[in-house]
JSON list of C-alpha atoms in Angstrom, two decimals:
[
{"chain": "A", "resi": 1, "resn": "MET", "atom": "CA", "xyz": [132.13, 154.17, 118.00]},
{"chain": "A", "resi": 2, "resn": "THR", "atom": "CA", "xyz": [130.90, 154.00, 114.43]},
{"chain": "A", "resi": 3, "resn": "THR", "atom": "CA", "xyz": [133.40, 151.27, 113.65]},
{"chain": "A", "resi": 4, "resn": "ARG", "atom": "CA", "xyz": [132.29, 149.31, 116.71]},
{"chain": "A", "resi": 5, "resn": "TRP", "atom": "CA", "xyz": [128.62, 149.40, 115.61]},
{"chain": "A", "resi": 6, "resn": "LYS", "atom": "CA", "xyz": [129.63, 148.36, 112.12]},
{"chain": "A", "resi": 7, "resn": "VAL", "atom": "CA", "xyz": [131.41, 145.32, 113.56]},
{"chain": "A", "resi": 8, "resn": "ILE", "atom": "CA", "xyz": [128.40, 144.47, 115.75]},
{"chain": "A", "resi": 9, "resn": "GLY", "atom": "CA", "xyz": [126.06, 144.92, 112.79]},
{"chain": "A", "resi": 10, "resn": "SER", "atom": "CA", "xyz": [128.25, 142.66, 110.67]},
{"chain": "A", "resi": 11, "resn": "ILE", "atom": "CA", "xyz": [128.26, 139.98, 113.39]},
{"chain": "A", "resi": 12, "resn": "VAL", "atom": "CA", "xyz": [124.47, 140.18, 113.79]},
{"chain": "A", "resi": 13, "resn": "LEU", "atom": "CA", "xyz": [123.97, 139.96, 110.02]},
{"chain": "A", "resi": 14, "resn": "SER", "atom": "CA", "xyz": [126.29, 136.96, 109.79]},
{"chain": "A", "resi": 15, "resn": "PHE", "atom": "CA", "xyz": [124.39, 135.29, 112.64]},
{"chain": "A", "resi": 16, "resn": "VAL", "atom": "CA", "xyz": [121.01, 135.90, 110.97]},
{"chain": "A", "resi": 17, "resn": "VAL", "atom": "CA", "xyz": [122.29, 134.57, 107.62]},
{"chain": "A", "resi": 18, "resn": "THR", "atom": "CA", "xyz": [123.77, 131.49, 109.32]},
{"chain": "A", "resi": 19, "resn": "VAL", "atom": "CA", "xyz": [120.52, 130.75, 111.20]},
{"chain": "A", "resi": 20, "resn": "ALA", "atom": "CA", "xyz": [118.44, 131.26, 108.04]},
{"chain": "A", "resi": 21, "resn": "LEU", "atom": "CA", "xyz": [120.75, 129.04, 105.99]},
{"chain": "A", "resi": 22, "resn": "GLY", "atom": "CA", "xyz": [120.69, 126.39, 108.71]},
{"chain": "A", "resi": 23, "resn": "ALA", "atom": "CA", "xyz": [116.90, 126.46, 108.78]},
{"chain": "A", "resi": 24, "resn": "VAL", "atom": "CA", "xyz": [116.73, 126.03, 105.00]},
{"chain": "A", "resi": 25, "resn": "LEU", "atom": "CA", "xyz": [119.21, 123.13, 105.08]},
{"chain": "A", "resi": 26, "resn": "PHE", "atom": "CA", "xyz": [117.34, 121.54, 108.01]},
{"chain": "A", "resi": 27, "resn": "ALA", "atom": "CA", "xyz": [113.99, 121.78, 106.22]},
{"chain": "A", "resi": 28, "resn": "ASN", "atom": "CA", "xyz": [115.42, 120.29, 103.02]},
{"chain": "A", "resi": 29, "resn": "GLY", "atom": "CA", "xyz": [117.05, 117.20, 104.46]},
{"chain": "A", "resi": 30, "resn": "TYR", "atom": "CA", "xyz": [120.55, 118.46, 105.19]},
{"chain": "A", "resi": 31, "resn": "GLY", "atom": "CA", "xyz": [120.40, 118.47, 109.00]},
{"chain": "A", "resi": 32, "resn": "PRO", "atom": "CA", "xyz": [122.56, 116.04, 111.02]},
{"chain": "A", "resi": 33, "resn": "LEU", "atom": "CA", "xyz": [119.95, 113.27, 111.36]},
{"chain": "A", "resi": 34, "resn": "ALA", "atom": "CA", "xyz": [118.77, 113.59, 107.76]},
{"chain": "A", "resi": 35, "resn": "LEU", "atom": "CA", "xyz": [122.33, 113.32, 106.47]},
{"chain": "A", "resi": 36, "resn": "ALA", "atom": "CA", "xyz": [122.78, 110.15, 108.51]},
{"chain": "A", "resi": 37, "resn": "ASP", "atom": "CA", "xyz": [119.38, 108.96, 107.24]},
{"chain": "A", "resi": 38, "resn": "ARG", "atom": "CA", "xyz": [120.75, 108.91, 103.69]},
{"chain": "A", "resi": 39, "resn": "SER", "atom": "CA", "xyz": [123.09, 106.08, 104.59]},
{"chain": "A", "resi": 40, "resn": "GLY", "atom": "CA", "xyz": [122.10, 102.70, 103.17]},
{"chain": "A", "resi": 41, "resn": "ARG", "atom": "CA", "xyz": [119.27, 104.06, 101.02]},
{"chain": "A", "resi": 42, "resn": "VAL", "atom": "CA", "xyz": [118.67, 102.68, 97.54]},
{"chain": "A", "resi": 43, "resn": "GLY", "atom": "CA", "xyz": [119.63, 105.24, 94.90]},
{"chain": "A", "resi": 44, "resn": "THR", "atom": "CA", "xyz": [116.79, 106.68, 92.83]},
{"chain": "A", "resi": 45, "resn": "GLY", "atom": "CA", "xyz": [118.32, 105.46, 89.58]},
{"chain": "A", "resi": 46, "resn": "GLU", "atom": "CA", "xyz": [118.68, 101.93, 90.92]},
{"chain": "A", "resi": 47, "resn": "ALA", "atom": "CA", "xyz": [115.10, 101.92, 92.24]},
{"chain": "A", "resi": 48, "resn": "LYS", "atom": "CA", "xyz": [113.70, 103.14, 88.92]},
{"chain": "A", "resi": 49, "resn": "SER", "atom": "CA", "xyz": [115.71, 100.60, 86.97]},
{"chain": "A", "resi": 50, "resn": "ARG", "atom": "CA", "xyz": [114.51, 97.81, 89.25]},
{"chain": "A", "resi": 51, "resn": "ILE", "atom": "CA", "xyz": [110.80, 98.60, 89.07]},
{"chain": "A", "resi": 52, "resn": "ASP", "atom": "CA", "xyz": [110.98, 99.35, 85.34]},
{"chain": "A", "resi": 53, "resn": "HIS", "atom": "CA", "xyz": [112.56, 95.93, 84.85]},
{"chain": "A", "resi": 54, "resn": "VAL", "atom": "CA", "xyz": [110.02, 93.93, 86.83]},
{"chain": "A", "resi": 55, "resn": "LEU", "atom": "CA", "xyz": [107.09, 95.64, 85.10]},
{"chain": "A", "resi": 56, "resn": "ARG", "atom": "CA", "xyz": [108.67, 94.98, 81.71]},
{"chain": "A", "resi": 57, "resn": "VAL", "atom": "CA", "xyz": [109.19, 91.30, 82.57]},
{"chain": "A", "resi": 58, "resn": "THR", "atom": "CA", "xyz": [105.59, 91.11, 83.81]},
{"chain": "A", "resi": 59, "resn": "MET", "atom": "CA", "xyz": [104.14, 92.64, 80.66]},
{"chain": "A", "resi": 60, "resn": "ASP", "atom": "CA", "xyz": [106.41, 90.57, 78.39]},
{"chain": "A", "resi": 61, "resn": "GLY", "atom": "CA", "xyz": [105.16, 87.44, 80.13]},
{"chain": "A", "resi": 62, "resn": "ILE", "atom": "CA", "xyz": [101.59, 88.07, 78.98]},
{"chain": "A", "resi": 63, "resn": "SER", "atom": "CA", "xyz": [100.55, 86.48, 75.69]},
{"chain": "A", "resi": 64, "resn": "PRO", "atom": "CA", "xyz": [98.84, 87.80, 73.63]},
{"chain": "A", "resi": 65, "resn": "SER", "atom": "CA", "xyz": [100.25, 91.11, 74.82]},
{"chain": "A", "resi": 66, "resn": "LEU", "atom": "CA", "xyz": [98.15, 93.82, 76.44]},
{"chain": "A", "resi": 67, "resn": "THR", "atom": "CA", "xyz": [97.97, 97.38, 75.13]},
{"chain": "A", "resi": 68, "resn": "HIS", "atom": "CA", "xyz": [99.26, 99.90, 77.70]},
{"chain": "A", "resi": 69, "resn": "ALA", "atom": "CA", "xyz": [97.39, 103.06, 78.51]},
{"chain": "A", "resi": 70, "resn": "GLY", "atom": "CA", "xyz": [100.25, 104.77, 80.30]},
{"chain": "A", "resi": 71, "resn": "ALA", "atom": "CA", "xyz": [101.93, 104.88, 83.67]},
{"chain": "A", "resi": 72, "resn": "GLU", "atom": "CA", "xyz": [102.86, 107.14, 86.55]},
{"chain": "A", "resi": 73, "resn": "PHE", "atom": "CA", "xyz": [105.17, 107.19, 89.55]},
{"chain": "A", "resi": 74, "resn": "GLU", "atom": "CA", "xyz": [104.04, 107.59, 93.14]},
{"chain": "A", "resi": 75, "resn": "VAL", "atom": "CA", "xyz": [106.46, 108.62, 95.90]},
{"chain": "A", "resi": 76, "resn": "GLN", "atom": "CA", "xyz": [105.47, 108.18, 99.53]},
{"chain": "A", "resi": 77, "resn": "ARG", "atom": "CA", "xyz": [107.97, 109.88, 101.81]},
{"chain": "A", "resi": 78, "resn": "GLU", "atom": "CA", "xyz": [108.69, 108.29, 105.17]},
{"chain": "A", "resi": 79, "resn": "ASP", "atom": "CA", "xyz": [107.65, 110.07, 108.38]},
{"chain": "A", "resi": 80, "resn": "ASP", "atom": "CA", "xyz": [109.74, 112.99, 109.64]},
{"chain": "A", "resi": 81, "resn": "LEU", "atom": "CA", "xyz": [112.64, 112.15, 111.96]},
{"chain": "A", "resi": 82, "resn": "TRP", "atom": "CA", "xyz": [112.24, 112.60, 115.71]},
{"chain": "A", "resi": 83, "resn": "ASP", "atom": "CA", "xyz": [113.72, 116.13, 115.67]},
{"chain": "A", "resi": 84, "resn": "GLY", "atom": "CA", "xyz": [111.37, 117.27, 112.89]},
{"chain": "A", "resi": 85, "resn": "GLU", "atom": "CA", "xyz": [113.80, 116.87, 110.01]},
{"chain": "A", "resi": 86, "resn": "PRO", "atom": "CA", "xyz": [112.28, 115.39, 106.83]},
{"chain": "A", "resi": 87, "resn": "SER", "atom": "CA", "xyz": [113.28, 111.80, 106.23]},
{"chain": "A", "resi": 88, "resn": "MET", "atom": "CA", "xyz": [115.36, 111.11, 103.15]},
{"chain": "A", "resi": 89, "resn": "GLY", "atom": "CA", "xyz": [113.69, 107.71, 102.70]},
{"chain": "A", "resi": 90, "resn": "SER", "atom": "CA", "xyz": [110.68, 106.92, 100.55]},
{"chain": "A", "resi": 91, "resn": "VAL", "atom": "CA", "xyz": [108.68, 104.20, 98.85]},
{"chain": "A", "resi": 92, "resn": "VAL", "atom": "CA", "xyz": [108.66, 104.54, 95.06]},
{"chain": "A", "resi": 93, "resn": "THR", "atom": "CA", "xyz": [105.87, 102.86, 93.09]},
{"chain": "A", "resi": 94, "resn": "GLU", "atom": "CA", "xyz": [105.50, 102.66, 89.34]},
{"chain": "A", "resi": 95, "resn": "VAL", "atom": "CA", "xyz": [102.03, 102.00, 87.94]},
{"chain": "A", "resi": 96, "resn": "VAL", "atom": "CA", "xyz": [101.16, 100.60, 84.52]},
{"chain": "A", "resi": 97, "resn": "ILE", "atom": "CA", "xyz": [97.56, 100.61, 83.27]},
{"chain": "A", "resi": 98, "resn": "SER", "atom": "CA", "xyz": [96.25, 98.19, 80.67]},
{"chain": "A", "resi": 99, "resn": "ARG", "atom": "CA", "xyz": [93.98, 99.54, 77.96]},
{"chain": "A", "resi": 100, "resn": "THR", "atom": "CA", "xyz": [92.98, 96.05, 76.87]},
{"chain": "A", "resi": 101, "resn": "VAL", "atom": "CA", "xyz": [89.50, 95.01, 77.98]},
{"chain": "A", "resi": 102, "resn": "ILE", "atom": "CA", "xyz": [89.74, 91.85, 80.10]},
{"chain": "A", "resi": 103, "resn": "SER", "atom": "CA", "xyz": [86.68, 89.59, 80.18]},
{"chain": "A", "resi": 104, "resn": "ARG", "atom": "CA", "xyz": [85.60, 87.75, 83.31]},
{"chain": "A", "resi": 105, "resn": "ALA", "atom": "CA", "xyz": [86.30, 84.45, 81.55]},
{"chain": "A", "resi": 106, "resn": "LYS", "atom": "CA", "xyz": [89.91, 85.36, 80.68]},
{"chain": "A", "resi": 107, "resn": "LEU", "atom": "CA", "xyz": [90.87, 86.97, 83.99]},
{"chain": "A", "resi": 108, "resn": "PRO", "atom": "CA", "xyz": [92.06, 83.69, 85.62]},
{"chain": "A", "resi": 109, "resn": "THR", "atom": "CA", "xyz": [94.31, 83.03, 82.59]},
{"chain": "A", "resi": 110, "resn": "LEU", "atom": "CA", "xyz": [95.78, 86.51, 82.86]},
{"chain": "A", "resi": 111, "resn": "MET", "atom": "CA", "xyz": [96.42, 86.07, 86.58]},
{"chain": "A", "resi": 112, "resn": "ASP", "atom": "CA", "xyz": [98.13, 82.72, 85.92]},
{"chain": "A", "resi": 113, "resn": "GLN", "atom": "CA", "xyz": [100.45, 84.32, 83.36]},
{"chain": "A", "resi": 114, "resn": "VAL", "atom": "CA", "xyz": [101.29, 87.20, 85.70]},
{"chain": "A", "resi": 115, "resn": "THR", "atom": "CA", "xyz": [102.07, 84.71, 88.49]},
{"chain": "A", "resi": 116, "resn": "GLN", "atom": "CA", "xyz": [104.44, 82.81, 86.17]},
{"chain": "A", "resi": 117, "resn": "ALA", "atom": "CA", "xyz": [106.19, 86.05, 85.21]},
{"chain": "A", "resi": 118, "resn": "TRP", "atom": "CA", "xyz": [106.64, 86.94, 88.86]},
{"chain": "A", "resi": 119, "resn": "ASN", "atom": "CA", "xyz": [108.02, 83.49, 89.60]},
{"chain": "A", "resi": 120, "resn": "ALA", "atom": "CA", "xyz": [110.68, 84.21, 86.98]},
{"chain": "A", "resi": 121, "resn": "LEU", "atom": "CA", "xyz": [111.54, 87.32, 89.01]},
{"chain": "A", "resi": 122, "resn": "GLY", "atom": "CA", "xyz": [112.17, 85.16, 92.06]},
{"chain": "A", "resi": 123, "resn": "SER", "atom": "CA", "xyz": [108.81, 85.68, 93.72]},
{"chain": "A", "resi": 124, "resn": "ARG", "atom": "CA", "xyz": [108.20, 83.21, 96.52]},
{"chain": "A", "resi": 125, "resn": "GLY", "atom": "CA", "xyz": [104.64, 82.69, 95.29]},
{"chain": "A", "resi": 126, "resn": "ALA", "atom": "CA", "xyz": [101.91, 85.21, 94.64]},
{"chain": "A", "resi": 127, "resn": "ASP", "atom": "CA", "xyz": [99.21, 85.75, 97.23]},
{"chain": "A", "resi": 128, "resn": "ARG", "atom": "CA", "xyz": [95.97, 85.48, 95.27]},
{"chain": "A", "resi": 129, "resn": "SER", "atom": "CA", "xyz": [92.62, 86.94, 96.32]},
{"chain": "A", "resi": 130, "resn": "ALA", "atom": "CA", "xyz": [89.63, 84.66, 96.84]},
{"chain": "A", "resi": 131, "resn": "PRO", "atom": "CA", "xyz": [87.53, 84.16, 93.67]},
{"chain": "A", "resi": 132, "resn": "SER", "atom": "CA", "xyz": [84.51, 85.58, 95.51]},
{"chain": "A", "resi": 133, "resn": "GLU", "atom": "CA", "xyz": [86.12, 88.98, 96.14]},
{"chain": "A", "resi": 134, "resn": "GLU", "atom": "CA", "xyz": [84.92, 91.86, 93.98]},
{"chain": "A", "resi": 135, "resn": "VAL", "atom": "CA", "xyz": [88.40, 93.27, 93.28]},
{"chain": "A", "resi": 136, "resn": "GLN", "atom": "CA", "xyz": [90.72, 90.49, 92.18]},
{"chain": "A", "resi": 137, "resn": "SER", "atom": "CA", "xyz": [94.37, 90.88, 93.15]},
{"chain": "A", "resi": 138, "resn": "LEU", "atom": "CA", "xyz": [97.79, 89.27, 93.23]},
{"chain": "A", "resi": 139, "resn": "ARG", "atom": "CA", "xyz": [100.62, 90.25, 95.55]},
{"chain": "A", "resi": 140, "resn": "GLY", "atom": "CA", "xyz": [104.19, 89.06, 95.27]},
{"chain": "A", "resi": 141, "resn": "ILE", "atom": "CA", "xyz": [107.77, 89.95, 96.17]},
{"chain": "A", "resi": 142, "resn": "GLY", "atom": "CA", "xyz": [110.33, 89.86, 93.38]},
{"chain": "A", "resi": 143, "resn": "GLN", "atom": "CA", "xyz": [113.84, 88.97, 94.50]},
{"chain": "A", "resi": 144, "resn": "LEU", "atom": "CA", "xyz": [115.75, 89.61, 91.26]},
{"chain": "A", "resi": 145, "resn": "ASP", "atom": "CA", "xyz": [118.28, 92.49, 91.52]},
{"chain": "A", "resi": 146, "resn": "GLY", "atom": "CA", "xyz": [116.85, 93.47, 94.92]},
{"chain": "A", "resi": 147, "resn": "GLU", "atom": "CA", "xyz": [113.51, 93.16, 96.65]},
{"chain": "A", "resi": 148, "resn": "THR", "atom": "CA", "xyz": [110.53, 94.56, 94.76]},
{"chain": "A", "resi": 149, "resn": "PHE", "atom": "CA", "xyz": [106.89, 94.48, 95.90]},
{"chain": "A", "resi": 150, "resn": "LEU", "atom": "CA", "xyz": [104.49, 93.51, 93.12]},
{"chain": "A", "resi": 151, "resn": "THR", "atom": "CA", "xyz": [100.74, 94.06, 92.96]},
{"chain": "A", "resi": 152, "resn": "PHE", "atom": "CA", "xyz": [98.10, 93.28, 90.34]},
{"chain": "A", "resi": 153, "resn": "TYR", "atom": "CA", "xyz": [94.58, 94.72, 90.64]},
{"chain": "A", "resi": 154, "resn": "ALA", "atom": "CA", "xyz": [91.55, 93.85, 88.50]},
{"chain": "A", "resi": 155, "resn": "ARG", "atom": "CA", "xyz": [88.55, 96.09, 89.19]},
{"chain": "A", "resi": 156, "resn": "PRO", "atom": "CA", "xyz": [85.18, 95.01, 87.76]},
{"chain": "A", "resi": 157, "resn": "GLN", "atom": "CA", "xyz": [83.37, 97.37, 85.39]},
{"chain": "A", "resi": 158, "resn": "GLN", "atom": "CA", "xyz": [79.64, 97.66, 84.76]},
{"chain": "A", "resi": 159, "resn": "ASP", "atom": "CA", "xyz": [79.86, 95.51, 81.63]},
{"chain": "A", "resi": 160, "resn": "SER", "atom": "CA", "xyz": [81.44, 92.57, 83.55]},
{"chain": "A", "resi": 161, "resn": "THR", "atom": "CA", "xyz": [84.92, 93.33, 82.20]},
{"chain": "A", "resi": 162, "resn": "TYR", "atom": "CA", "xyz": [87.93, 94.35, 84.29]},
{"chain": "A", "resi": 163, "resn": "LEU", "atom": "CA", "xyz": [90.21, 97.39, 84.48]},
{"chain": "A", "resi": 164, "resn": "VAL", "atom": "CA", "xyz": [93.67, 96.06, 85.22]},
{"chain": "A", "resi": 165, "resn": "THR", "atom": "CA", "xyz": [96.64, 97.86, 86.80]},
{"chain": "A", "resi": 166, "resn": "PHE", "atom": "CA", "xyz": [100.12, 96.65, 87.62]},
{"chain": "A", "resi": 167, "resn": "ARG", "atom": "CA", "xyz": [102.25, 98.15, 90.39]},
{"chain": "A", "resi": 168, "resn": "ALA", "atom": "CA", "xyz": [105.88, 97.64, 91.37]},
{"chain": "A", "resi": 169, "resn": "ALA", "atom": "CA", "xyz": [107.31, 99.27, 94.51]},
{"chain": "A", "resi": 170, "resn": "ALA", "atom": "CA", "xyz": [110.79, 99.66, 95.97]},
{"chain": "A", "resi": 171, "resn": "TYR", "atom": "CA", "xyz": [111.23, 100.53, 99.66]},
{"chain": "A", "resi": 172, "resn": "GLY", "atom": "CA", "xyz": [114.00, 102.48, 101.38]},
{"chain": "A", "resi": 173, "resn": "VAL", "atom": "CA", "xyz": [114.70, 104.67, 98.35]},
{"chain": "A", "resi": 174, "resn": "LEU", "atom": "CA", "xyz": [116.51, 107.98, 98.66]},
{"chain": "A", "resi": 175, "resn": "TYR", "atom": "CA", "xyz": [113.78, 110.59, 98.43]},
{"chain": "A", "resi": 176, "resn": "GLN", "atom": "CA", "xyz": [113.15, 112.37, 95.15]},
{"chain": "A", "resi": 177, "resn": "PRO", "atom": "CA", "xyz": [109.85, 114.00, 94.06]},
{"chain": "A", "resi": 178, "resn": "ALA", "atom": "CA", "xyz": [107.64, 111.90, 91.79]},
{"chain": "A", "resi": 179, "resn": "HIS", "atom": "CA", "xyz": [107.88, 114.37, 88.89]},
{"chain": "A", "resi": 180, "resn": "GLU", "atom": "CA", "xyz": [111.64, 113.70, 88.71]},
{"chain": "A", "resi": 181, "resn": "TYR", "atom": "CA", "xyz": [111.07, 110.09, 87.64]},
{"chain": "A", "resi": 182, "resn": "LYS", "atom": "CA", "xyz": [110.95, 109.67, 83.88]},
{"chain": "A", "resi": 183, "resn": "LEU", "atom": "CA", "xyz": [108.86, 107.00, 82.17]},
{"chain": "A", "resi": 184, "resn": "VAL", "atom": "CA", "xyz": [110.25, 104.46, 79.75]},
{"chain": "A", "resi": 185, "resn": "PRO", "atom": "CA", "xyz": [109.19, 105.35, 76.15]},
{"chain": "A", "resi": 186, "resn": "PRO", "atom": "CA", "xyz": [106.64, 105.04, 74.63]},
{"chain": "A", "resi": 187, "resn": "LEU", "atom": "CA", "xyz": [104.69, 105.31, 77.89]},
{"chain": "A", "resi": 188, "resn": "VAL", "atom": "CA", "xyz": [103.55, 108.79, 78.92]},
{"chain": "A", "resi": 189, "resn": "ARG", "atom": "CA", "xyz": [102.63, 110.00, 82.35]},
{"chain": "A", "resi": 190, "resn": "THR", "atom": "CA", "xyz": [98.91, 109.32, 82.79]},
{"chain": "A", "resi": 191, "resn": "SER", "atom": "CA", "xyz": [96.88, 109.96, 85.93]},
{"chain": "A", "resi": 192, "resn": "LEU", "atom": "CA", "xyz": [95.07, 106.94, 87.33]},
{"chain": "A", "resi": 193, "resn": "ASP", "atom": "CA", "xyz": [91.92, 109.08, 87.29]},
{"chain": "A", "resi": 194, "resn": "ALA", "atom": "CA", "xyz": [92.26, 109.92, 83.61]},
{"chain": "A", "resi": 195, "resn": "LYS", "atom": "CA", "xyz": [89.76, 108.38, 81.22]},
{"chain": "A", "resi": 196, "resn": "VAL", "atom": "CA", "xyz": [91.56, 106.33, 78.58]},
{"chain": "A", "resi": 197, "resn": "ASP", "atom": "CA", "xyz": [90.38, 104.69, 75.38]},
{"chain": "A", "resi": 198, "resn": "VAL", "atom": "CA", "xyz": [90.11, 100.94, 75.83]},
{"chain": "A", "resi": 199, "resn": "VAL", "atom": "CA", "xyz": [90.93, 98.24, 73.30]},
{"chain": "A", "resi": 200, "resn": "ASP", "atom": "CA", "xyz": [88.64, 95.35, 72.46]},
{"chain": "A", "resi": 201, "resn": "ASP", "atom": "CA", "xyz": [90.99, 92.42, 71.96]},
{"chain": "A", "resi": 202, "resn": "PRO", "atom": "CA", "xyz": [89.91, 89.28, 70.05]},
{"chain": "A", "resi": 203, "resn": "TYR", "atom": "CA", "xyz": [91.42, 87.04, 72.73]},
{"chain": "A", "resi": 204, "resn": "TRP", "atom": "CA", "xyz": [91.37, 88.84, 76.10]},
{"chain": "A", "resi": 205, "resn": "SER", "atom": "CA", "xyz": [88.06, 90.66, 75.74]},
{"chain": "A", "resi": 206, "resn": "HIS", "atom": "CA", "xyz": [85.80, 87.69, 74.97]}
]
């Protein structure tokens, strides 16, 4: 009788461990649908390389060059699958902030240079905001080495200058938390809300 209860206890314990392990795997993207959801996703390394590249080309296309304040990665995970499993797909966006003060007079020149840089990346033409809009923006789709969504934002400041950010996004990327993405030196991870020292440039700021 004792042996029988030991066997039953062992079976019950094995069942509990199996269910618990299955629940952990399910919740962390290793269920049947999530495993299938990995298929065809862009690898995280490829996505990072692609968005790093397009931002570098964009910044290199600006003359005189702008001083960078820093950058960060944003990861937006796709909605859960129909059975509740977490999706293994995400949108990965890299953000670069310019420290250089951009004057109202020089903003159109900067936007022209950014558009030309994006054209070199295979963009089919940047969608430009109307001059009357408060926040000036450009949106494009780079086609070099895979599709990349490009955005330029210029937000007016109280002194009639602009705070400029550049964003590059890759869709359908295999999910990985944002903190796992490493920035290209010498950039350091900087929150978009962080206050940064700005640079008064003899060309762009006047």
